[in-house]
Amino acid sequence: MNPKYILALDQGTTSSRAILFDKSGANIATSQKEFRQIYPQPGWVEHDPMEIWSSQRATMSEVVSKSNVSYRDVAAIGITNQRETTIVWERETGKPIYNAIVWQDRRTADFCAKLKREGKEELFTAKTGKRLDPYFSGTKVRWILDHVDGARDLAKQGKLAFGTVDSWLVWKLTEGKVHVTDATNACRTLLYNIHEGHWDDELLEILDIPKEILPEVRSCSEIYGETEYGTPIAGMAGDQHAALFGQACFEKGMAKNTYGTGCFMLMNTGTQAVASKNNLLTTIAWKIGDKTEYALEGSIFIAGALIQWLRDEMKIIASAPDCDKLAATVEDSGGLYIVPAFTGLGAPHWDPYARGATFGITRGTNRAHFCRAALEAIALQSADLISSMEKDSGLKLAELRVDGGATRSDLLLQIQADILGTKVIRPKNTETTALGAAYLAGLAVGFWESREDIAKNWQVDTSYERKASEESVTKLRKGWDKAVTRSLKWEDPNEAHEA
Ligand code: ADP
């Protein structure tokens, strides 16, 4: 009997989802459950690991039962997850010793700043491709070992396990038999040498993390274990890596941008790990078999969230699609710029002290200009990332594949194509994250034969090309650069504001 489906588990920051895919890559059924966000202090964000697991398990059962499929019809399970989120649990009981510390959590900012002052950032960046930022898992693990009574001793005795959410789910799905992670998740921990492909003793020592706590690092596409129903778990990758795979960006120079709350852009750089000179991150795209491929990554914190802000806080629009409608009533933004630095700026500026600003307001400025400027701001931020990527990689982007909720906006994608002068392509299936995890699992069990086989499933929905004049784009980008410059360091304690 040939199983007909692959089950993808997409464990995100606000919800857990399960999607059943068939061989053509079509979604057969989806189930989604939200879970609690816990904010113990300003700047802290936690999840209850047991809720992560129970919500994920519930979506699995639901998707299988509502589609009248039996686990015998499922060839394999693929997992993709919110990255960097950190969990430490007891090996014997499977009980977490602390809540999951979420990627957004800033509690280790001072410790990161201390390491920077000690001149350690270069070492971390050279080995891991990342910055010394609380975003990544390493300093979060250390925090748990420092703050839970007796934890470091137990860790040294091999009694505790650390994992990102992928490890936690595999541990639970295999009833504690398997403690693994994959290369993409490992590379977000600040503990993993991305060039040599192993946990790094020197970095572990600096962070005082005992090796006994770490999961075994495996490739993204292989059988790690099986569930209680005997279904193999055969694919694993962090969400943005899975999306790059789901977009079939298999060749060097291919890139995808996901427009959700924020934007995450990854460009495949092949087997070469390109060190960024333009403030991007170097990351493992995926490891399949013995081959590791790399990507450059840029992250923007506020993208679609700017549209939500226009809707919920400013009440300029009643719903997200209204933004397109209003913006389309004007030729341009009339010189208005919005810099959405609501939580500082990510790549390529990395300025936690920048704050949101609007420039160029005149008496004629109206709601439509705000909507248009908001869409432009999303596209301009993304264009800045692409400029950095092209400089770093020496590769000219041939096309940009896009996905995420905000790609419902045709005008956004047209503006993006106008600014880039590069083809912007929205595929038919925009569930690329879950699809990427499904593909990785399916490749491991022979459900799909090869990447070529998968690439055939990728189909264009709409393709956008430049319509605007080069001159108008140059003017727009110049104004944008000026606006961004003026929003930088707004809250910097060392910058005196004039009274
Ligand atoms: P996430 O996975 O980060 O939660 P999604 O991929 O679900 O995000 O996308 C949600 C975002 O998409 C929201 O911030 C929302 O404002 C934006 N969005 C949804 N529809 C539209 C639209 N028609 N035009 C512009 N933005 C939109």
Short mmCIF file of C-alpha atoms and ligand atoms in Angstrom, two decimals:
data_model
loop_
_atom_site.label_atom_id
_atom_site.label_comp_id
_atom_site.label_asym_id
_atom_site.label_seq_id
_atom_site.Cartn_x
_atom_site.Cartn_y
_atom_site.Cartn_z
CA MET A 1 0.00 0.00 0.00
CA ASN A 2 1.37 3.44 -0.94
CA PRO A 3 0.65 6.17 1.59
CA LYS A 4 -0.83 9.22 -0.12
CA TYR A 5 0.07 12.04 2.22
CA ILE A 6 2.76 13.84 4.18
CA LEU A 7 1.84 15.51 7.46
CA ALA A 8 3.58 18.83 8.19
CA LEU A 9 3.66 20.24 11.74
CA ASP A 10 4.20 24.01 11.72
CA GLN A 11 4.84 25.12 15.29
CA GLY A 12 4.70 28.94 15.14
CA THR A 13 5.05 31.74 17.67
CA THR A 14 1.33 32.27 18.21
CA SER A 15 -0.21 29.02 16.99
CA SER A 16 0.49 25.40 16.15
CA ARG A 17 -0.72 24.09 12.82
CA ALA A 18 -0.89 20.73 11.09
CA ILE A 19 -1.34 20.43 7.33
CA LEU A 20 -1.79 17.34 5.21
CA PHE A 21 -0.21 17.55 1.74
CA ASP A 22 -0.59 15.23 -1.24
CA LYS A 23 2.02 14.44 -3.87
CA SER A 24 1.21 17.51 -5.97
CA GLY A 25 1.93 19.68 -2.91
CA ALA A 26 -1.75 20.60 -2.52
CA ASN A 27 -3.13 21.11 1.04
CA ILE A 28 -5.74 18.49 1.77
CA ALA A 29 -6.63 19.69 5.26
CA THR A 30 -5.42 22.16 7.87
CA SER A 31 -5.90 22.46 11.60
CA GLN A 32 -4.71 25.34 13.78
CA LYS A 33 -4.68 26.06 17.53
CA GLU A 34 -3.50 29.19 19.29
CA PHE A 35 -1.78 29.06 22.65
CA ARG A 36 -0.92 31.49 25.45
CA GLN A 37 1.71 34.19 25.24
CA ILE A 38 3.21 34.83 28.68
CA TYR A 39 4.76 38.23 29.48
CA PRO A 40 6.23 38.04 33.02
CA GLN A 41 8.04 41.41 32.69
CA PRO A 42 8.44 44.06 29.99
CA GLY A 43 10.67 42.65 27.28
CA TRP A 44 10.20 39.02 28.45
CA VAL A 45 8.18 36.53 26.39
CA GLU A 46 7.53 32.92 27.41
CA HIS A 47 5.45 29.94 26.29
CA ASP A 48 4.40 26.93 28.32
CA PRO A 49 6.18 23.99 26.60
CA MET A 50 3.33 21.66 27.60
CA GLU A 51 0.88 23.96 25.77
CA ILE A 52 3.13 23.98 22.72
CA TRP A 53 2.99 20.19 22.76
CA SER A 54 -0.72 19.81 23.56
CA SER A 55 -1.77 22.33 20.90
CA GLN A 56 0.46 20.63 18.34
CA ARG A 57 -0.83 17.18 19.26
CA ALA A 58 -4.45 18.39 19.05
CA THR A 59 -3.94 19.79 15.54
CA MET A 60 -2.40 16.50 14.43
CA SER A 61 -5.35 14.45 15.63
CA GLU A 62 -7.83 16.94 14.23
CA VAL A 63 -6.35 17.17 10.77
CA VAL A 64 -6.18 13.40 10.45
CA SER A 65 -9.71 12.80 11.72
CA LYS A 66 -11.38 15.60 9.77
CA SER A 67 -9.92 14.44 6.48
CA ASN A 68 -10.88 10.81 7.14
CA VAL A 69 -7.30 9.74 6.73
CA SER A 70 -5.65 7.06 8.80
CA TYR A 71 -2.03 7.26 9.94
CA ARG A 72 -1.38 4.37 7.53
CA ASP A 73 -2.02 6.89 4.72
CA VAL A 74 0.70 9.20 6.04
CA ALA A 75 4.12 8.42 4.61
CA ALA A 76 6.02 10.69 7.02
CA ILE A 77 5.87 13.70 9.32
CA GLY A 78 7.87 16.88 8.72
CA ILE A 79 8.43 19.49 11.42
CA THR A 80 9.04 23.21 11.08
CA ASN A 81 9.12 25.60 14.00
CA GLN A 82 9.53 29.06 15.47
CA ARG A 83 13.29 29.35 15.71
CA GLU A 84 15.59 30.10 18.68
CA THR A 85 12.89 29.52 21.34
CA THR A 86 14.60 27.63 24.14
CA ILE A 87 13.37 24.74 26.32
CA VAL A 88 15.19 22.80 29.04
CA TRP A 89 13.60 19.65 30.46
CA GLU A 90 14.39 16.69 32.74
CA ARG A 91 15.38 13.63 30.76
CA GLU A 92 13.79 11.24 33.25
CA THR A 93 10.36 12.81 33.61
CA GLY A 94 10.15 14.86 30.37
CA LYS A 95 9.15 17.83 32.53
CA PRO A 96 10.39 21.31 31.55
CA ILE A 97 12.35 23.00 34.35
CA TYR A 98 11.29 26.46 33.16
CA ASN A 99 8.94 27.96 30.56
CA ALA A 100 10.13 28.19 26.97
CA ILE A 101 12.03 31.47 26.52
CA VAL A 102 10.76 32.83 23.22
CA TRP A 103 12.99 34.25 20.45
CA GLN A 104 11.56 37.74 21.00
CA ASP A 105 12.64 37.77 24.67
CA ARG A 106 15.23 40.45 25.51
CA ARG A 107 16.20 39.36 29.07
CA THR A 108 19.78 38.53 28.15
CA ALA A 109 20.48 41.91 26.51
CA ASP A 110 22.81 43.04 29.31
CA PHE A 111 24.74 39.79 29.23
CA CYS A 112 25.15 40.09 25.44
CA ALA A 113 26.34 43.68 25.88
CA LYS A 114 28.89 42.49 28.48
CA LEU A 115 30.26 39.84 26.10
CA LYS A 116 30.49 42.49 23.39
CA ARG A 117 32.43 44.79 25.70
CA GLU A 118 34.80 41.90 26.35
CA GLY A 119 35.40 41.78 22.60
CA LYS A 120 33.76 38.38 22.07
CA GLU A 121 31.37 39.24 19.23
CA GLU A 122 33.86 38.64 16.43
CA LEU A 123 34.52 35.11 17.65
CA PHE A 124 30.80 34.27 17.81
CA THR A 125 30.15 35.80 14.39
CA ALA A 126 33.09 34.03 12.75
CA LYS A 127 31.97 30.64 14.06
CA THR A 128 28.18 30.93 13.99
CA GLY A 129 27.38 33.63 11.40
CA LYS A 130 25.21 35.38 14.00
CA ARG A 131 25.47 38.48 16.17
CA LEU A 132 25.70 38.60 19.95
CA ASP A 133 22.02 39.33 20.34
CA PRO A 134 19.48 38.02 22.88
CA TYR A 135 17.46 36.79 19.85
CA PHE A 136 19.53 33.57 19.66
CA SER A 137 19.21 30.57 22.02
CA GLY A 138 22.65 30.35 23.67
CA THR A 139 22.30 33.11 26.22
CA LYS A 140 18.75 31.95 27.00
CA VAL A 141 19.99 28.45 27.91
CA ARG A 142 22.60 30.00 30.13
CA TRP A 143 19.93 32.15 31.80
CA ILE A 144 17.86 29.06 32.66
CA LEU A 145 20.91 27.22 34.05
CA ASP A 146 21.76 30.30 36.12
CA HIS A 147 18.28 30.90 37.49
CA VAL A 148 16.75 27.48 38.18
CA ASP A 149 18.08 26.00 41.44
CA GLY A 150 20.62 23.25 40.89
CA ALA A 151 20.11 23.24 37.14
CA ARG A 152 23.75 23.51 36.09
CA ASP A 153 24.77 20.57 38.32
CA LEU A 154 21.94 18.44 36.95
CA ALA A 155 22.98 19.47 33.44
CA LYS A 156 26.57 18.36 34.10
CA GLN A 157 25.27 15.01 35.36
CA GLY A 158 23.46 14.52 32.06
CA LYS A 159 20.04 14.74 33.68
CA LEU A 160 18.73 17.68 31.66
CA ALA A 161 18.05 18.14 27.96
CA PHE A 162 18.05 21.37 25.99
CA GLY A 163 16.23 21.77 22.75
CA THR A 164 14.65 24.27 20.43
CA VAL A 165 11.01 23.56 19.62
CA ASP A 166 11.86 20.98 16.94
CA SER A 167 13.80 18.89 19.52
CA TRP A 168 11.02 19.21 22.04
CA LEU A 169 8.38 17.99 19.58
CA VAL A 170 10.48 15.02 18.46
CA TRP A 171 11.14 14.10 22.09
CA LYS A 172 7.40 14.19 22.81
CA LEU A 173 6.37 12.45 19.58
CA THR A 174 8.82 9.60 20.27
CA GLU A 175 7.87 9.43 23.97
CA GLY A 176 11.33 10.49 25.11
CA LYS A 177 13.30 8.07 22.96
CA VAL A 178 14.97 10.59 20.66
CA HIS A 179 16.87 13.80 21.49
CA VAL A 180 17.90 15.45 18.22
CA THR A 181 17.82 18.72 16.37
CA ASP A 182 18.63 19.60 12.77
CA ALA A 183 21.43 21.76 11.37
CA THR A 184 19.17 24.79 10.68
CA ASN A 185 17.85 24.96 14.21
CA ALA A 186 21.28 24.23 15.70
CA CYS A 187 22.74 27.11 13.74
CA ARG A 188 20.44 29.60 15.52
CA THR A 189 21.77 28.74 19.00
CA LEU A 190 25.11 30.64 18.96
CA LEU A 191 26.65 27.32 20.04
CA TYR A 192 27.08 25.64 16.68
CA ASN A 193 30.02 26.06 14.33
CA ILE A 194 28.30 26.45 10.97
CA HIS A 195 31.48 25.92 8.93
CA GLU A 196 32.72 22.76 10.64
CA GLY A 197 29.27 21.41 11.53
CA HIS A 198 29.55 20.67 15.26
CA TRP A 199 28.77 22.11 18.69
CA ASP A 200 31.62 24.46 19.54
CA ASP A 201 33.52 23.76 22.77
CA GLU A 202 34.99 27.25 23.03
CA LEU A 203 31.60 28.96 22.73
CA LEU A 204 30.03 26.48 25.15
CA GLU A 205 32.72 27.30 27.66
CA ILE A 206 32.22 31.06 27.32
CA LEU A 207 28.50 30.61 27.94
CA ASP A 208 29.09 27.95 30.65
CA ILE A 209 26.77 25.41 29.06
CA PRO A 210 27.61 21.73 29.71
CA LYS A 211 27.78 19.64 26.56
CA GLU A 212 25.74 16.86 28.17
CA ILE A 213 22.59 18.94 27.73
CA LEU A 214 22.78 19.21 23.92
CA PRO A 215 20.81 17.28 21.32
CA GLU A 216 22.48 15.34 18.54
CA VAL A 217 22.57 17.42 15.34
CA ARG A 218 21.16 15.66 12.29
CA SER A 219 20.41 16.58 8.69
CA CYS A 220 17.08 18.12 7.65
CA SER A 221 15.86 15.10 5.75
CA GLU A 222 16.23 11.66 7.35
CA ILE A 223 14.29 9.39 9.66
CA TYR A 224 14.82 10.50 13.27
CA GLY A 225 12.33 8.17 14.92
CA GLU A 226 8.70 7.23 14.79
CA THR A 227 5.50 8.15 16.58
CA GLU A 228 3.38 5.82 18.68
CA TYR A 229 1.45 5.01 15.46
CA GLY A 230 4.65 4.01 13.69
CA THR A 231 4.74 7.06 11.40
CA PRO A 232 8.32 8.09 10.64
CA ILE A 233 9.40 11.62 11.55
CA ALA A 234 11.62 12.37 8.60
CA GLY A 235 12.04 16.12 8.02
CA MET A 236 13.02 19.10 10.19
CA ALA A 237 13.94 22.73 9.56
CA GLY A 238 13.41 26.15 11.16
CA ASP A 239 10.49 28.06 9.67
CA GLN A 240 12.37 30.46 7.37
CA HIS A 241 14.61 27.67 6.07
CA ALA A 242 11.58 25.48 5.38
CA ALA A 243 9.96 28.38 3.50
CA LEU A 244 13.07 28.76 1.31
CA PHE A 245 12.81 25.03 0.55
CA GLY A 246 9.03 25.21 0.03
CA GLN A 247 9.62 28.00 -2.49
CA ALA A 248 11.97 25.62 -4.33
CA CYS A 249 14.84 28.14 -4.09
CA PHE A 250 17.34 25.36 -4.71
CA GLU A 251 19.90 27.24 -6.79
CA LYS A 252 22.54 29.69 -5.68
CA GLY A 253 21.20 33.26 -5.97
CA MET A 254 17.52 32.33 -5.56
CA ALA A 255 15.71 34.20 -2.80
CA LYS A 256 12.38 34.34 -1.03
CA ASN A 257 10.80 37.01 1.11
CA THR A 258 8.06 36.21 3.59
CA TYR A 259 5.80 39.20 4.31
CA GLY A 260 4.08 38.47 7.62
CA THR A 261 4.12 40.50 10.81
CA GLY A 262 7.74 41.22 9.88
CA CYS A 263 9.70 40.23 6.79
CA PHE A 264 12.29 37.47 6.54
CA MET A 265 14.36 37.29 3.41
CA LEU A 266 16.74 34.44 2.65
CA MET A 267 19.03 34.05 -0.32
CA ASN A 268 20.56 30.70 -1.20
CA THR A 269 24.35 31.06 -1.48
CA GLY A 270 25.01 27.39 -2.32
CA THR A 271 27.76 25.51 -0.52
CA GLN A 272 29.53 28.75 0.35
CA ALA A 273 28.88 30.41 3.72
CA VAL A 274 29.13 34.08 2.80
CA ALA A 275 30.28 36.30 5.66
CA SER A 276 28.18 39.45 5.56
CA LYS A 277 29.85 42.83 5.31
CA ASN A 278 26.45 44.49 5.15
CA ASN A 279 24.85 43.50 8.44
CA LEU A 280 23.04 40.37 7.37
CA LEU A 281 23.26 36.96 9.05
CA THR A 282 24.99 33.91 7.61
CA THR A 283 22.89 30.85 8.19
CA ILE A 284 22.59 27.20 7.18
CA ALA A 285 19.89 26.95 4.50
CA TRP A 286 19.60 23.17 5.02
CA LYS A 287 21.68 20.04 5.31
CA ILE A 288 20.64 17.10 3.17
CA GLY A 289 22.74 13.94 3.22
CA ASP A 290 26.27 15.16 3.88
CA LYS A 291 25.84 18.37 1.97
CA THR A 292 25.32 21.66 3.80
CA GLU A 293 24.05 24.66 1.88
CA TYR A 294 24.02 28.19 3.20
CA ALA A 295 21.95 31.35 2.97
CA LEU A 296 22.19 35.03 3.76
CA GLU A 297 19.33 36.24 5.90
CA GLY A 298 17.83 39.62 6.61
CA SER A 299 15.04 40.25 9.09
CA ILE A 300 12.68 43.21 9.34
CA PHE A 301 10.61 43.47 12.52
CA ILE A 302 7.60 45.44 11.26
CA ALA A 303 6.05 44.80 7.83
CA GLY A 304 2.42 43.57 7.74
CA ALA A 305 2.19 44.84 11.31
CA LEU A 306 2.29 48.37 9.88
CA ILE A 307 -0.99 47.66 8.08
CA GLN A 308 -2.43 46.34 11.35
CA TRP A 309 -1.31 49.54 13.05
CA LEU A 310 -3.10 51.67 10.43
CA ARG A 311 -6.18 49.57 11.08
CA ASP A 312 -6.17 49.06 14.85
CA GLU A 313 -4.40 52.08 16.33
CA MET A 314 -4.81 54.82 13.74
CA LYS A 315 -8.18 53.58 12.39
CA ILE A 316 -7.28 54.85 8.93
CA ILE A 317 -8.68 51.64 7.43
CA ALA A 318 -11.28 49.12 8.61
CA SER A 319 -9.55 46.04 7.23
CA ALA A 320 -6.20 45.13 5.65
CA PRO A 321 -7.61 44.90 2.07
CA ASP A 322 -8.85 48.50 2.44
CA CYS A 323 -5.23 49.59 2.46
CA ASP A 324 -4.82 48.52 -1.18
CA LYS A 325 -8.09 50.13 -2.22
CA LEU A 326 -7.27 53.49 -0.66
CA ALA A 327 -3.64 53.48 -1.76
CA ALA A 328 -4.73 52.81 -5.34
CA THR A 329 -6.69 56.10 -5.39
CA VAL A 330 -3.45 58.13 -5.45
CA GLU A 331 -0.62 58.15 -7.98
CA ASP A 332 2.06 58.25 -5.31
CA SER A 333 2.47 59.00 -1.62
CA GLY A 334 2.85 62.73 -2.27
CA GLY A 335 6.30 62.76 -0.64
CA LEU A 336 5.12 61.06 2.56
CA TYR A 337 7.39 58.47 4.22
CA ILE A 338 6.63 56.21 7.18
CA VAL A 339 9.61 54.57 8.90
CA PRO A 340 8.04 51.73 10.92
CA ALA A 341 10.82 51.46 13.50
CA PHE A 342 8.26 50.64 16.21
CA THR A 343 10.61 48.22 17.98
CA GLY A 344 13.84 49.63 16.61
CA LEU A 345 15.20 48.54 13.24
CA GLY A 346 16.52 45.09 12.32
CA ALA A 347 18.69 44.36 9.29
CA PRO A 348 20.59 46.11 7.90
CA HIS A 349 20.52 48.88 10.52
CA TRP A 350 20.29 46.88 13.78
CA ASP A 351 19.36 49.93 15.80
CA PRO A 352 17.28 49.05 18.87
CA TYR A 353 16.94 52.77 19.64
CA ALA A 354 15.36 53.86 16.33
CA ARG A 355 11.66 54.72 16.60
CA GLY A 356 8.79 55.09 14.15
CA ALA A 357 8.50 58.37 12.27
CA THR A 358 6.62 60.00 9.40
CA PHE A 359 8.21 62.65 7.22
CA GLY A 360 6.98 64.88 4.44
CA ILE A 361 3.47 65.64 5.73
CA THR A 362 1.88 68.62 3.94
CA ARG A 363 -1.63 70.10 4.04
CA GLY A 364 -2.66 67.90 1.16
CA THR A 365 -1.60 64.65 2.91
CA ASN A 366 -4.55 62.30 3.40
CA ARG A 367 -5.41 58.73 4.40
CA ALA A 368 -4.70 57.40 0.94
CA HIS A 369 -1.16 58.77 1.09
CA PHE A 370 -0.67 57.04 4.45
CA CYS A 371 -1.80 53.73 2.97
CA ARG A 372 0.45 54.09 -0.04
CA ALA A 373 3.41 55.17 2.12
CA ALA A 374 2.85 52.13 4.37
CA LEU A 375 3.02 49.72 1.43
CA GLU A 376 6.08 51.57 0.15
CA ALA A 377 7.73 51.31 3.56
CA ILE A 378 7.38 47.52 3.52
CA ALA A 379 8.79 47.33 0.01
CA LEU A 380 11.59 49.82 0.69
CA GLN A 381 12.76 47.97 3.79
CA SER A 382 12.86 44.76 1.75
CA ALA A 383 14.73 46.53 -1.04
CA ASP A 384 17.39 47.58 1.49
CA LEU A 385 17.87 43.92 2.42
CA ILE A 386 18.22 42.91 -1.20
CA SER A 387 20.81 45.61 -1.82
CA SER A 388 22.84 44.23 1.12
CA MET A 389 22.44 40.68 -0.17
CA GLU A 390 23.55 41.56 -3.65
CA LYS A 391 26.59 43.36 -2.30
CA ASP A 392 27.49 40.48 0.03
CA SER A 393 26.97 37.70 -2.47
CA GLY A 394 28.07 39.43 -5.64
CA LEU A 395 24.96 37.86 -7.19
CA LYS A 396 22.23 39.84 -8.95
CA LEU A 397 18.77 38.69 -7.97
CA ALA A 398 17.00 37.22 -11.01
CA GLU A 399 13.60 37.04 -9.31
CA LEU A 400 12.12 37.29 -5.83
CA ARG A 401 9.68 34.60 -4.71
CA VAL A 402 7.25 35.88 -2.11
CA ASP A 403 4.80 34.49 0.44
CA GLY A 404 3.13 35.44 3.75
CA GLY A 405 -0.16 37.18 4.61
CA ALA A 406 0.73 40.61 3.24
CA THR A 407 1.36 39.18 -0.25
CA ARG A 408 -2.42 39.27 -0.63
CA SER A 409 -1.77 42.92 -1.47
CA ASP A 410 -1.24 43.15 -5.23
CA LEU A 411 -0.23 46.77 -4.93
CA LEU A 412 2.52 45.90 -2.42
CA LEU A 413 3.99 43.39 -4.84
CA GLN A 414 3.73 45.83 -7.75
CA ILE A 415 5.51 48.49 -5.70
CA GLN A 416 8.14 45.90 -4.74
CA ALA A 417 8.74 45.06 -8.42
CA ASP A 418 8.85 48.77 -9.29
CA ILE A 419 11.52 49.45 -6.69
CA LEU A 420 13.64 46.38 -7.41
CA GLY A 421 13.39 46.24 -11.17
CA THR A 422 13.37 42.47 -10.55
CA LYS A 423 10.51 40.05 -11.18
CA VAL A 424 8.43 39.48 -8.02
CA ILE A 425 6.57 36.18 -8.08
CA ARG A 426 3.75 34.93 -5.86
CA PRO A 427 3.29 31.16 -6.20
CA LYS A 428 -0.06 29.36 -6.22
CA ASN A 429 0.65 27.69 -2.90
CA THR A 430 1.73 30.28 -0.34
CA GLU A 431 1.85 27.75 2.57
CA THR A 432 5.54 27.47 1.84
CA THR A 433 6.76 26.92 5.41
CA ALA A 434 4.70 23.82 6.06
CA LEU A 435 5.24 22.68 2.48
CA GLY A 436 9.02 22.92 2.91
CA ALA A 437 8.86 20.67 5.99
CA ALA A 438 6.65 18.23 4.08
CA TYR A 439 9.11 18.15 1.17
CA LEU A 440 12.08 17.47 3.47
CA ALA A 441 10.21 14.58 5.10
CA GLY A 442 8.90 13.26 1.79
CA LEU A 443 12.37 13.23 0.22
CA ALA A 444 13.69 11.12 3.10
CA VAL A 445 11.11 8.37 2.61
CA GLY A 446 10.99 8.39 -1.19
CA PHE A 447 7.53 10.03 -1.37
CA TRP A 448 9.21 12.54 -3.68
CA GLU A 449 12.19 11.38 -5.70
CA SER A 450 14.26 14.52 -6.01
CA ARG A 451 14.35 18.29 -5.83
CA GLU A 452 13.48 18.36 -9.55
CA ASP A 453 10.38 16.37 -8.74
CA ILE A 454 9.45 18.96 -6.09
CA ALA A 455 10.34 22.00 -8.20
CA LYS A 456 7.67 20.85 -10.67
CA ASN A 457 5.01 21.43 -8.02
CA TRP A 458 5.96 25.09 -7.67
CA GLN A 459 3.63 27.15 -9.86
CA VAL A 460 3.33 30.84 -10.52
CA ASP A 461 0.15 32.55 -9.41
CA THR A 462 1.08 36.12 -10.40
CA SER A 463 4.27 37.71 -11.60
CA TYR A 464 4.98 41.45 -11.20
CA GLU A 465 7.43 43.49 -13.23
CA ARG A 466 8.63 47.08 -13.06
CA LYS A 467 6.20 49.62 -14.45
CA ALA A 468 7.54 52.75 -12.73
CA SER A 469 10.29 54.89 -14.25
CA GLU A 470 13.84 54.47 -13.00
CA GLU A 471 13.87 58.17 -12.17
CA SER A 472 10.87 57.98 -9.84
CA VAL A 473 12.37 54.96 -8.07
CA THR A 474 15.68 56.72 -7.51
CA LYS A 475 13.83 59.68 -6.03
CA LEU A 476 11.75 57.43 -3.78
CA ARG A 477 14.81 55.56 -2.48
CA LYS A 478 16.74 58.75 -1.82
CA GLY A 479 13.87 60.15 0.24
CA TRP A 480 13.61 56.85 2.11
CA ASP A 481 17.31 56.80 3.01
CA LYS A 482 16.97 60.31 4.39
CA ALA A 483 13.89 59.39 6.41
CA VAL A 484 15.55 56.26 7.89
CA THR A 485 18.65 58.23 8.84
CA ARG A 486 16.53 60.70 10.78
CA SER A 487 14.70 57.99 12.73
CA LEU A 488 17.89 56.30 13.97
CA LYS A 489 19.04 56.48 17.64
CA TRP A 490 15.86 58.32 18.65
CA GLU A 491 15.77 56.65 22.08
CA ASP A 492 19.50 56.21 22.47
CA PRO A 493 20.34 57.08 26.10
CA ASN A 494 23.66 58.48 24.91
CA GLU A 495 22.11 60.87 22.37
CA ALA A 496 21.09 64.12 24.04
CA HIS A 497 17.86 65.50 22.59
CA GLU A 498 17.73 69.24 22.31
CA ALA A 499 15.30 70.78 24.74
P1 ADP B 1 2.49 35.88 10.72
O1 ADP B 1 2.79 34.48 10.23
O2 ADP B 1 3.69 36.72 10.99
O3 ADP B 1 1.48 35.93 11.82
P2 ADP B 1 0.93 36.18 8.24
O4 ADP B 1 1.77 35.58 7.18
O5 ADP B 1 -0.30 35.44 8.69
O6 ADP B 1 1.81 36.63 9.47
O7 ADP B 1 0.50 37.64 7.72
C1 ADP B 1 -0.20 38.53 8.53
C2 ADP B 1 0.10 39.95 8.13
O8 ADP B 1 -0.36 40.19 6.80
C3 ADP B 1 -0.62 40.96 9.01
O9 ADP B 1 0.35 41.80 9.61
C4 ADP B 1 -1.55 41.73 8.07
O10 ADP B 1 -1.57 43.11 8.35
C5 ADP B 1 -0.96 41.47 6.71
N1 ADP B 1 -2.02 41.45 5.67
C6 ADP B 1 -3.02 40.57 5.54
N2 ADP B 1 -3.79 40.88 4.47
C7 ADP B 1 -3.26 41.98 3.91
C8 ADP B 1 -3.59 42.80 2.78
N3 ADP B 1 -4.64 42.54 2.01
N4 ADP B 1 -2.81 43.87 2.53
C9 ADP B 1 -1.72 44.15 3.29
N5 ADP B 1 -1.37 43.42 4.36
C10 ADP B 1 -2.12 42.35 4.68
#
